[in-house]
Coordinates of C-alpha atoms in Angstrom, one line a residue:
Chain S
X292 CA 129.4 162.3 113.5
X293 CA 133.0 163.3 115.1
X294 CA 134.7 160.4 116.0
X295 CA 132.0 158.3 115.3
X296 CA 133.5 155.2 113.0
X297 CA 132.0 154.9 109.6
X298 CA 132.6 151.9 107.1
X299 CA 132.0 152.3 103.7
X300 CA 131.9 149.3 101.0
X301 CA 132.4 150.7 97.7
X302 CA 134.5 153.9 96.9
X303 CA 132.7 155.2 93.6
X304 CA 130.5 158.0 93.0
X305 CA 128.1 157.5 95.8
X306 CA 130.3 155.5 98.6
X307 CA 133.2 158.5 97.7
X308 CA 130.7 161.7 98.0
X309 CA 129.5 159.9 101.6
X310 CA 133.1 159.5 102.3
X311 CA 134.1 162.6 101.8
X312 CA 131.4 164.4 103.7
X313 CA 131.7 162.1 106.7
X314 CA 135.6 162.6 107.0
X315 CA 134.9 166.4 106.3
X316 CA 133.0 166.4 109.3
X317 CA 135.3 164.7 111.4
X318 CA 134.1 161.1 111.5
X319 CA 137.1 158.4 111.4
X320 CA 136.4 157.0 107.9
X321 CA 137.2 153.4 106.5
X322 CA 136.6 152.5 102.9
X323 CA 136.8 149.2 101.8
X324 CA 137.0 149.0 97.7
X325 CA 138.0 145.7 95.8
X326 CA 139.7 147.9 93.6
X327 CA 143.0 149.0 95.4
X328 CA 143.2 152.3 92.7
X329 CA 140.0 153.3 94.5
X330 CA 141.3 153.0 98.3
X331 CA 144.4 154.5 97.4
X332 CA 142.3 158.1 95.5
X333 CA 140.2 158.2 98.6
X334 CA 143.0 157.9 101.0
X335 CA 145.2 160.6 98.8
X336 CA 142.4 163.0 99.1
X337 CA 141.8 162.4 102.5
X338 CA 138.5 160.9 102.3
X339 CA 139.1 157.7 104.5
X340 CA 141.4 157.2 107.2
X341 CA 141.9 153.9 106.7
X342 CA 141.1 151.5 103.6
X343 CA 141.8 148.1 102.1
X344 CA 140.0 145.4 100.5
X345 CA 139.6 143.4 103.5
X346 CA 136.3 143.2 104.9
X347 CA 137.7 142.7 108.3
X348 CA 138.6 146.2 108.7
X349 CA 134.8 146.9 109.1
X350 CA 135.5 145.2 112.9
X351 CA 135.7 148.8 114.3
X352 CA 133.4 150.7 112.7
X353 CA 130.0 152.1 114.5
X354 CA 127.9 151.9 111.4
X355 CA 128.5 150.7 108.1
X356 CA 127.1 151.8 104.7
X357 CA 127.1 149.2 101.5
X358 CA 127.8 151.5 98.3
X359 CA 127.7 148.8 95.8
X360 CA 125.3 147.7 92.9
X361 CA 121.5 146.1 93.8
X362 CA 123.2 142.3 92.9
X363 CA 126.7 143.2 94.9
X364 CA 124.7 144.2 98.1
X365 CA 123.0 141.2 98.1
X366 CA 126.1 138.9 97.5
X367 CA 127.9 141.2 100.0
X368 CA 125.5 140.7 102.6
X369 CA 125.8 136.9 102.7
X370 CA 128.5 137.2 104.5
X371 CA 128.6 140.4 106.2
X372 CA 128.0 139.3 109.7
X373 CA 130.8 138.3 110.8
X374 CA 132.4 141.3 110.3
X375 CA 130.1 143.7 111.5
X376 CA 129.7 143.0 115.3
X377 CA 130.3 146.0 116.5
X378 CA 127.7 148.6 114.0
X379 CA 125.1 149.9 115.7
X380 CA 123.1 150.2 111.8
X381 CA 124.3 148.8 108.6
X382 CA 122.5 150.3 105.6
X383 CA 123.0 150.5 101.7
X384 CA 122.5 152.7 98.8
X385 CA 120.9 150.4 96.6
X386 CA 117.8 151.5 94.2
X387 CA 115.9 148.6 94.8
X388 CA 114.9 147.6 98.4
X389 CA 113.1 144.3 99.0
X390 CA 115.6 142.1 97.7
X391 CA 118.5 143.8 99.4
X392 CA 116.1 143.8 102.7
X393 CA 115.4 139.9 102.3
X394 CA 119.2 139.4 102.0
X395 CA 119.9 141.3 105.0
X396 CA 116.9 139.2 107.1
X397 CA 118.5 136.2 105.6
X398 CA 122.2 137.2 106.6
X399 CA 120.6 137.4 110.0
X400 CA 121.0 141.7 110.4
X401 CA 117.6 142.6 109.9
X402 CA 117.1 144.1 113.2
X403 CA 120.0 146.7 112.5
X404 CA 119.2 147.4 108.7
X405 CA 117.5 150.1 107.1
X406 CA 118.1 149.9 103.2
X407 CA 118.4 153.3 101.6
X408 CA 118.2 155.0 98.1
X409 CA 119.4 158.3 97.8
X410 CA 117.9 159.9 94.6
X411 CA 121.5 161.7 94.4
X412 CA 124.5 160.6 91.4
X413 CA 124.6 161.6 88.5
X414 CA 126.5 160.1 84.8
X415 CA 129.9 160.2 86.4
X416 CA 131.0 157.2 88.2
X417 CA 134.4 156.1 90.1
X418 CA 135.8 157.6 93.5
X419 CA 136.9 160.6 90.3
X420 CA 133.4 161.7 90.2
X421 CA 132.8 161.5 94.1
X422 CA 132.7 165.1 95.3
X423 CA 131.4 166.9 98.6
X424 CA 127.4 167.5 99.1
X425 CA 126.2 165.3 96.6
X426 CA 123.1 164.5 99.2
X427 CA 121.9 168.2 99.7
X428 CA 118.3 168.6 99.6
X429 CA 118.4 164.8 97.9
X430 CA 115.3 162.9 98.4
X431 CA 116.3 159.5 100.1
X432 CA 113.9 156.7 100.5
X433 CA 114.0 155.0 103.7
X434 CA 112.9 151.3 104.1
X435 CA 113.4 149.8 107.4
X436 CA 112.4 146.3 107.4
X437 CA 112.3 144.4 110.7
X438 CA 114.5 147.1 112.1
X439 CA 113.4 148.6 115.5
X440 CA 112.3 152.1 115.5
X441 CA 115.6 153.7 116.9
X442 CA 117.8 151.7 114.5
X443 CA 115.0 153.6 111.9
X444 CA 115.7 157.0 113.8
X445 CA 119.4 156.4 113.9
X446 CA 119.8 155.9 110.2
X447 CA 117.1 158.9 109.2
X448 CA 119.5 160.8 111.6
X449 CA 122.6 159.8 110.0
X450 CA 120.9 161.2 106.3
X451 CA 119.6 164.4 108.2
X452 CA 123.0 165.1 109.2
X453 CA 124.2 165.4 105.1
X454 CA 121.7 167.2 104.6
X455 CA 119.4 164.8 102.8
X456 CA 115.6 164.9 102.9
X457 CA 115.1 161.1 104.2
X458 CA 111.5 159.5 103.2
X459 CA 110.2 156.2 104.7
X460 CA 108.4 153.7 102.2
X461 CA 107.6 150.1 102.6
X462 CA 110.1 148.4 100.6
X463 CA 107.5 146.7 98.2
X464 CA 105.8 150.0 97.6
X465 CA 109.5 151.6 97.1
X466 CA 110.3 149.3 94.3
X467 CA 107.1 149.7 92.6
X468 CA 107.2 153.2 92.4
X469 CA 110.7 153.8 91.3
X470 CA 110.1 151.3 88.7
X471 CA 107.7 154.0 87.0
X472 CA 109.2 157.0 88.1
X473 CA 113.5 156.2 87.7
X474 CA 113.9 152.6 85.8
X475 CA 111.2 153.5 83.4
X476 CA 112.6 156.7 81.9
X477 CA 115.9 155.5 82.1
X478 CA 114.6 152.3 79.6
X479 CA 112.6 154.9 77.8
X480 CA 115.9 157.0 76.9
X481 CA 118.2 153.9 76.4
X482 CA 115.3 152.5 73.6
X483 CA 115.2 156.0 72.0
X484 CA 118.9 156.0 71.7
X485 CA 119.2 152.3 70.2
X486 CA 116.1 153.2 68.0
X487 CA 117.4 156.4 66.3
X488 CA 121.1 154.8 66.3
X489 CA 119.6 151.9 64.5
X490 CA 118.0 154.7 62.2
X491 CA 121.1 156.1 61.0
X492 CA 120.7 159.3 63.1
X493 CA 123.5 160.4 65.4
X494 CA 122.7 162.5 68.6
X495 CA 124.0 165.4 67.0
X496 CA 120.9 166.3 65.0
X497 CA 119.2 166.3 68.2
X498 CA 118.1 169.7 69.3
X499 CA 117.9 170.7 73.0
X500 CA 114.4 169.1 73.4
X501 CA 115.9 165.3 71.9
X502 CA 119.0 165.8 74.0
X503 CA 117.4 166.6 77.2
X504 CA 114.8 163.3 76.6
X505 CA 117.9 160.9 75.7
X506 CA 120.5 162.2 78.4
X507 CA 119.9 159.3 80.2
X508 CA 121.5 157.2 77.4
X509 CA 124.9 158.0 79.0
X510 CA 124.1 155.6 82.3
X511 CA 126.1 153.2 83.2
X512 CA 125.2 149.6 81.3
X513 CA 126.4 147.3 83.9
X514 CA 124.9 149.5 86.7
X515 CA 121.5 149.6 85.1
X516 CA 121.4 145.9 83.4
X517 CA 121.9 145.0 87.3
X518 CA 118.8 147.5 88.4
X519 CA 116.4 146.3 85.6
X520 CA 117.3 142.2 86.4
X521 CA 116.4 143.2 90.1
X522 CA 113.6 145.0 89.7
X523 CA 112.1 141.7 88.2
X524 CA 107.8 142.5 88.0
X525 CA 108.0 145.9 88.8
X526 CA 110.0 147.6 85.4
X527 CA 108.5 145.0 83.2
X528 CA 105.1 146.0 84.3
X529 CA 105.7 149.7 83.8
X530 CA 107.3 149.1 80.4
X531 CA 104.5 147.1 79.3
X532 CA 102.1 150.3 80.5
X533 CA 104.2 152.5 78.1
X534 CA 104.6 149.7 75.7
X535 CA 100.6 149.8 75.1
X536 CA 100.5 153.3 75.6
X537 CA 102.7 154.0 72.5
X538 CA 100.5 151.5 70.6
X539 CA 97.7 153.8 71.5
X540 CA 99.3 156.4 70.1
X541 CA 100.2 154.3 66.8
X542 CA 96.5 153.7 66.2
X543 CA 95.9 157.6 66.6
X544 CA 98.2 158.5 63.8
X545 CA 97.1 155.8 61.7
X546 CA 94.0 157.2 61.7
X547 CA 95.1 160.8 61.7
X548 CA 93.0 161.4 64.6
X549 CA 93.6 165.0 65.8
X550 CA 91.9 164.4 68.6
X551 CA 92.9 162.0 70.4
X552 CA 96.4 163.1 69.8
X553 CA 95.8 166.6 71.3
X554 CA 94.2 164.6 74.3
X555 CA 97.5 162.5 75.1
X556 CA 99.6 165.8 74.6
X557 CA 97.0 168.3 76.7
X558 CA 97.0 164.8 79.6
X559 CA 101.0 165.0 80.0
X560 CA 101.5 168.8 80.0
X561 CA 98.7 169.0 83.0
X562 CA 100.8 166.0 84.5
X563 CA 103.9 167.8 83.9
X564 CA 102.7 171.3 85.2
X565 CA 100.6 169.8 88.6
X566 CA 104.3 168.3 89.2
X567 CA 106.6 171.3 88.6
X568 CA 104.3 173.2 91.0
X569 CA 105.7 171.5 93.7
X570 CA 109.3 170.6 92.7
X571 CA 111.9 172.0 95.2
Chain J
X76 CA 118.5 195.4 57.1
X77 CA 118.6 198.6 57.6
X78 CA 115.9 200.5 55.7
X79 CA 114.6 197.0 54.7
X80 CA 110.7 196.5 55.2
X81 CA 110.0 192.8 56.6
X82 CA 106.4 191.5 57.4
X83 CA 106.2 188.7 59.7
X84 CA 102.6 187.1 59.5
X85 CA 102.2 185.5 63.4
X86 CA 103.8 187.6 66.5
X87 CA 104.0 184.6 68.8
X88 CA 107.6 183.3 70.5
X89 CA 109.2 182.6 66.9
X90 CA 107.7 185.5 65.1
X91 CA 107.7 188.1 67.6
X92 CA 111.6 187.2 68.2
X93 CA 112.6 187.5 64.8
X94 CA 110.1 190.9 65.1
X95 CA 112.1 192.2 68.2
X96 CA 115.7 191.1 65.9
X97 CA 114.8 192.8 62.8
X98 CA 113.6 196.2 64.0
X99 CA 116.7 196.0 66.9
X100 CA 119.1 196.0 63.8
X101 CA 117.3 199.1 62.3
X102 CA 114.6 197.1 59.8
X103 CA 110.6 198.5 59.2
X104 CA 108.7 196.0 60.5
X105 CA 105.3 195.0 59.6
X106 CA 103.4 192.6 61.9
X107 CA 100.6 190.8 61.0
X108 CA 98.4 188.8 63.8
X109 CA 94.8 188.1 64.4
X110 CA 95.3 188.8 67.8
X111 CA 95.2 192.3 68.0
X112 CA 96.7 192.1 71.7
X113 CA 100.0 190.2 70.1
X114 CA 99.9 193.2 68.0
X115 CA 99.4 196.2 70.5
X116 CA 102.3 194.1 72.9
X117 CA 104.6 194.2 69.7
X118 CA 103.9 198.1 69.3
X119 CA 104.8 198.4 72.5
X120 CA 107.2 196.6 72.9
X121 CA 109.2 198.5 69.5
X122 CA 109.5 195.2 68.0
X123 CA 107.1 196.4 64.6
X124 CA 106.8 199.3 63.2
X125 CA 102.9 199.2 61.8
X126 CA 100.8 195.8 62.1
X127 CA 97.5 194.8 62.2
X128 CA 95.3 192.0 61.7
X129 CA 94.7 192.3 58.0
X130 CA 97.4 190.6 54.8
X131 CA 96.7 193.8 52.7
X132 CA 99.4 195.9 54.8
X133 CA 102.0 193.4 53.5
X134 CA 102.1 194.8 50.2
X135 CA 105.0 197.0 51.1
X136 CA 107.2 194.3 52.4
X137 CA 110.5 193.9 50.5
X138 CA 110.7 190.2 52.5
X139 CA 107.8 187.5 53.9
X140 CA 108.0 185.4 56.8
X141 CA 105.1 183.0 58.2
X142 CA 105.7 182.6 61.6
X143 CA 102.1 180.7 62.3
X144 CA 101.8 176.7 62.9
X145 CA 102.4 173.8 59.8
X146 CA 98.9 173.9 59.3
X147 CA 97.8 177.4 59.1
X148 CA 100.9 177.9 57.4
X149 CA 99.6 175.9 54.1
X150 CA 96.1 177.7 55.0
X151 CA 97.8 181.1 54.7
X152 CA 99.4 180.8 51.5
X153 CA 96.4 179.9 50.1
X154 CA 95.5 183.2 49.6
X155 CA 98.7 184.9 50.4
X156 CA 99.6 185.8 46.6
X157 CA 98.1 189.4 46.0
X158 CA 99.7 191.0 49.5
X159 CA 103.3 189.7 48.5
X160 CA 103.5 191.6 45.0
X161 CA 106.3 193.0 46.1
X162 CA 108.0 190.2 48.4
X163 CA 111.7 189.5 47.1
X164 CA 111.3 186.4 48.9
X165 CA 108.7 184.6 51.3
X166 CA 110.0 182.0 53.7
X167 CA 108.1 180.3 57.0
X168 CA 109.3 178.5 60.2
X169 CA 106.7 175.6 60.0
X170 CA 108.8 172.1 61.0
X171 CA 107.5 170.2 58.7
X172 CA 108.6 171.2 54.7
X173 CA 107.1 169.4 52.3
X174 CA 103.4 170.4 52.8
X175 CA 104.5 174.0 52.8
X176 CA 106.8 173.7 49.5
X177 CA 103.3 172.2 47.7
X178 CA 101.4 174.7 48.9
X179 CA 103.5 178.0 48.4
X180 CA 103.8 176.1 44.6
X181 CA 100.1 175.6 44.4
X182 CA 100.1 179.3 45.5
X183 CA 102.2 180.2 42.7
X184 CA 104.6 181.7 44.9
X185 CA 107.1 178.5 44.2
X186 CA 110.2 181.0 42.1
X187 CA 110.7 183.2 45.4
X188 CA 109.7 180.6 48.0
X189 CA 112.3 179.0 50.5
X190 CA 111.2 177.5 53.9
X191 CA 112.7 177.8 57.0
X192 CA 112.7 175.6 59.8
X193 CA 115.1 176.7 62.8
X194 CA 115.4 174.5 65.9
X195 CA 114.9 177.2 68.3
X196 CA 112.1 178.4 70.6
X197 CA 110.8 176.9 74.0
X198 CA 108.2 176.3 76.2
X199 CA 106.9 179.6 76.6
X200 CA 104.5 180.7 74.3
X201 CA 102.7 183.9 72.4
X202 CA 104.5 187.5 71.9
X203 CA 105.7 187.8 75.9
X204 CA 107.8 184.6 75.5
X205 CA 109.8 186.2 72.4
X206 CA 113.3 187.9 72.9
X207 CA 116.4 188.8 71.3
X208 CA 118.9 186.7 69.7
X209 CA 116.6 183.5 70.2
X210 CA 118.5 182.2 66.9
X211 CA 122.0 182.8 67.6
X212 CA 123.6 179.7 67.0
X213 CA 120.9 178.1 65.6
X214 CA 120.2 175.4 63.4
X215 CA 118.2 176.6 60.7
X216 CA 117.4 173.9 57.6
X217 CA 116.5 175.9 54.8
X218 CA 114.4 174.0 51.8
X219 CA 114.7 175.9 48.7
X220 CA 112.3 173.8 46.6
X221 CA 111.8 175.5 43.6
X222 CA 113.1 178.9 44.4
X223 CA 116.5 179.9 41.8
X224 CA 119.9 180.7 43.6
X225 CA 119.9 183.8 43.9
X226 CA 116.6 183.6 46.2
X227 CA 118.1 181.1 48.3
X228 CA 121.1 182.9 49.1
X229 CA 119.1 185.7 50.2
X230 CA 116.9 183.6 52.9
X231 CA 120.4 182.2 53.6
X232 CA 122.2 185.7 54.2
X233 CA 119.0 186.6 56.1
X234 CA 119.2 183.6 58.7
X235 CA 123.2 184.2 58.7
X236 CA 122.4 187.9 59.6
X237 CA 120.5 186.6 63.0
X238 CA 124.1 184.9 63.4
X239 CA 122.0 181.5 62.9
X240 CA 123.3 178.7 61.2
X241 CA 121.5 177.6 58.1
X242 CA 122.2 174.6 56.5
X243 CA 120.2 173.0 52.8
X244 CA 118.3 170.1 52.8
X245 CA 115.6 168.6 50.6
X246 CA 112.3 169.2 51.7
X247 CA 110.9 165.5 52.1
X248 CA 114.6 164.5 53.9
X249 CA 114.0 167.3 56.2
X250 CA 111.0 165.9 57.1
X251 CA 112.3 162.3 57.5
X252 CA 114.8 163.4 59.8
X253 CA 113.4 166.1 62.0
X254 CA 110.2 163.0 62.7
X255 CA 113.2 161.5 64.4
X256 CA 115.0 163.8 65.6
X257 CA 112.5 166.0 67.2
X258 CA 108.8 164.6 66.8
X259 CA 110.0 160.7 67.7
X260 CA 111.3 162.4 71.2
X261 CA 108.1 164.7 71.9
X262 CA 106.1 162.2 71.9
X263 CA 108.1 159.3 73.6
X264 CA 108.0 162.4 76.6
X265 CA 104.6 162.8 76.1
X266 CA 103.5 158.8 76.4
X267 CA 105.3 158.6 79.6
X268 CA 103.8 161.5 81.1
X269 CA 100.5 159.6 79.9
X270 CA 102.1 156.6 81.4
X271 CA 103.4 158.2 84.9
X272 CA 99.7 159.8 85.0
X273 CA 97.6 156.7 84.4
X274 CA 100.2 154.8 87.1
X275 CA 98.9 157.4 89.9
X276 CA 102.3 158.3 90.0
X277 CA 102.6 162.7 89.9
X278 CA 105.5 164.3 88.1
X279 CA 106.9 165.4 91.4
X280 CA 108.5 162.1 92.6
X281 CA 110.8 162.1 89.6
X282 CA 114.1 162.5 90.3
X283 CA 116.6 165.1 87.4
X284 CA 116.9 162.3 85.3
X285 CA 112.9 161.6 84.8
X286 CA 112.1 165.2 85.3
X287 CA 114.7 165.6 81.9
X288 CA 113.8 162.5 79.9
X289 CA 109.7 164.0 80.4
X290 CA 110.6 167.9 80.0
X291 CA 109.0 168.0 76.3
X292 CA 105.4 167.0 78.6
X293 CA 105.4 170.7 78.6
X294 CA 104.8 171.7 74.6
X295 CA 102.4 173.0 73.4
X296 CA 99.4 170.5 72.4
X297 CA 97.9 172.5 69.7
X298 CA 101.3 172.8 67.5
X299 CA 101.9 169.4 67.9
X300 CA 98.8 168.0 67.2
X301 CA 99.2 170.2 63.9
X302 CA 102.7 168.9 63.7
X303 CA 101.7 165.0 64.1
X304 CA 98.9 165.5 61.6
X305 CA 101.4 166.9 59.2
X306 CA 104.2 164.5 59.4
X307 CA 102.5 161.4 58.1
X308 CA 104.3 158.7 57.5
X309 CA 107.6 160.1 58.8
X310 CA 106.3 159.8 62.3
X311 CA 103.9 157.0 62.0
X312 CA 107.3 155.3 60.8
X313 CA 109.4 156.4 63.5
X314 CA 107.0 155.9 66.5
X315 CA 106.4 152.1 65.1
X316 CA 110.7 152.0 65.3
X317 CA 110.4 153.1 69.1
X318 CA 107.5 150.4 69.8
X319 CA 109.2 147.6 68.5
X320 CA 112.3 148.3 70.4
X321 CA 110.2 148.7 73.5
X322 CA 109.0 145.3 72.3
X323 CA 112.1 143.6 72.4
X324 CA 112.8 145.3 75.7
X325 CA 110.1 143.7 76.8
X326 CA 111.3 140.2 76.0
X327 CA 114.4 140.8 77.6
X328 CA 112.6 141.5 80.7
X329 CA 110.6 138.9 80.6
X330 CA 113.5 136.8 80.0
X331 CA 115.5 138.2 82.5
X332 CA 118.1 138.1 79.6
X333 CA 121.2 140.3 81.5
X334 CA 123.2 140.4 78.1
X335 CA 120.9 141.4 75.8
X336 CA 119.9 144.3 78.4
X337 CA 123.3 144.8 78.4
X338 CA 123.2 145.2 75.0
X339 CA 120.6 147.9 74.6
X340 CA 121.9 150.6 77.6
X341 CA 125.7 150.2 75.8
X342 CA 124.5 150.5 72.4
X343 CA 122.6 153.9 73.3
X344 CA 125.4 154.6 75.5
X345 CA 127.9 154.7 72.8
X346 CA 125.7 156.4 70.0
X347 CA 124.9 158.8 73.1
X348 CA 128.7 159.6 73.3
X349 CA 129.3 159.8 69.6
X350 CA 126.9 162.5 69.2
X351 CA 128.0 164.5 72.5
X352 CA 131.7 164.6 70.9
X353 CA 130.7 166.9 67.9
X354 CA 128.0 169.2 70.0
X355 CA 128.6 172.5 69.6

């Protein structure tokens, strides 16, 4: 990446980390932010070389990377072209794909977008909680659209190079699964939170097992408000799953059927196990 | 504790802990099991003293403790009055308190009977799991149902000499709480490992935030099938809480109602926060 020229919209958590890494390996690093605080952190800690709020400073850069919210990528792409003649690849960090995808086809860049999702972050958010190697060993989905395949290779490359483990998934496919595997137990800790607040019981009754099952309570409201609207079909159907699911389990207790509840916990702890076996 | 003779009934990850404590700080340990394996491992291991499979060699014990399941903790005292003649006090570390206060009255045993329930332990399982200082700094509600003061005090200076933390509670608000606090979250992990598993989708493509929110997949079926089945209407109560909030989730969804979303991941946010202030 040495004096390649990267853009970067967005200098929080995720736009910072990349910034950061890319400017520690020598790449010539502008960050675009809305919020001037933001460009002012990154350029203190000598994560950009160059920053504003002006999309027009993008004119330069080789490749760009969009490290905004699902809804802000869209809106940004609208009317992105003009200012990104010169990238080679324009990608984003967004965890939902065929929206941001559609937008880009629509914005007329599809044949030099591949949307990405890192599986990287973390509770923190801001340029503050940006920090170096936040993509190491991350899994990052890769969807590529109506991209060509060396636009593909480029940005697979460009992941590769932080050290990412980059995955490609047919947008659709992406959406439905991180629906059931991300937005789903995020949902499932928020509810657990708002049920035992509504309950009178604060989290600090909770022992390790409670805490470690609502930690996700602590995620950002806008970010995740934004994710669920986005995901549309997709989370509503896997919410619905678990919905039923927990009326199954209702029934069982009604009923004080032993059985059946030892069957629901001896299914998830063979789930669980057959997945630890190949965690990384 | 020195010189003191304890019998612990059960040498499994709880019992065989407080085993391994007890005779580390100089006690006679008697350990009773009906797995003579758990038994010959604790031998072994120094953590008893003498042991065996049979109640009659706890006549000698100065202090009782049930380390065995909610369940076959009510079984046990069944029968338990003729071996604890001597017992000062007999205490267990069933989580659930009620049924076992009825039963150690029904056994007659109510004047020298406090329960225990400390939120410690694990995933692992059985008398290779247990170790030293497993309760250090843990929460340990004590129920002293019918038992006089000076009893109490001496569970409590028991539990405070494992450098625990016990704290009183009535029996039946014990159990309201801990169906909360503890059961409502085992088995919201347990229905979205059902969930994930019916979906197709494997345990492995969750990133740390799933992998956390479903950890508790991994108890242990048996013990929480007897915990379920002994909590009533404390969990029956607290699981219908969760679906209806999951229900109203689902309106928003369907909705695609941004505010009230909004709503929910801020509210847990916030009571997620509260509670994280004042963890030790």
């Amino acid at each position: 990446v040495t004096g390649s020229a990267f853009g970067i919209v967005g200098l929080g958590l995720v736009g910072g980390s990349l910034a950061r890494d890319l400017s520690g390996a020598g790449a010539n690093v502008i960050g675009i932010d809305r919020d001037g605080d933001a460009v002012e952190q990154a350029r203190a800690a000598g994560a950009i070389a160059a920053g504003g709020s002006d999309l027009a400073q993008l004119a330069h850069a080789d490749a760009v990377i969009l490290a905004v919210p699902p809804a802000a990528t869209a809106r940004l792409l609208h009317g992105l072209s003009p200012h990104v003649r010169r990238a080679r690849w324009i990608t984003d960090v967004a965890s939902t794909k065929a929206s941001v995808l559609a937008a880009a086809g629509a914005a007329g860049l599809g044949d030099r977008y591949v949307g990405s999702h890192p599986l990287a972050g973390g509770t923190g958010t801001g340029f503050g909680a940006a920090r170096r190697g936040l993509f190491t060993d991350a899994l990052v989905y890769l969807s590529p659209g109506a991209a060509p395949a060396e636009v593909t290779a480029a940005v697979r490359d460009f992941w590769l190079g932080l050290r990412a483990r980059p995955l490609l998934i047919d947008a659709a496919e992406h959406d439905h699964r991180v629906a059931w595997t991300s937005q789903l137990p995020q949902f499932a800790a928020t509810m657990l939170g708002v049920t035992l607040h509504r309950a009178g019981l604060p989290a600090g009754e909770l022992g390790a097992g409670g805490r470690d099952t609502t930690r996700l309570a602590a995620s950002s409201p806008e970010l995740w408000t934004d994710i669920a609207l986005d995901s549309g079909p997709h989370l509503l159907a896997a919410v619905q799953a678990y919905h039923m699911a927990l009326g199954a389990l209702l029934e069982s207790l009604r009923a004080g059927d032993g059985a059946v509840l030892h069957d629901f916990l001896d299914e998830a702890r063979r789930w669980h196990a057959a997945g630890s076996a190949v965690q990384p």
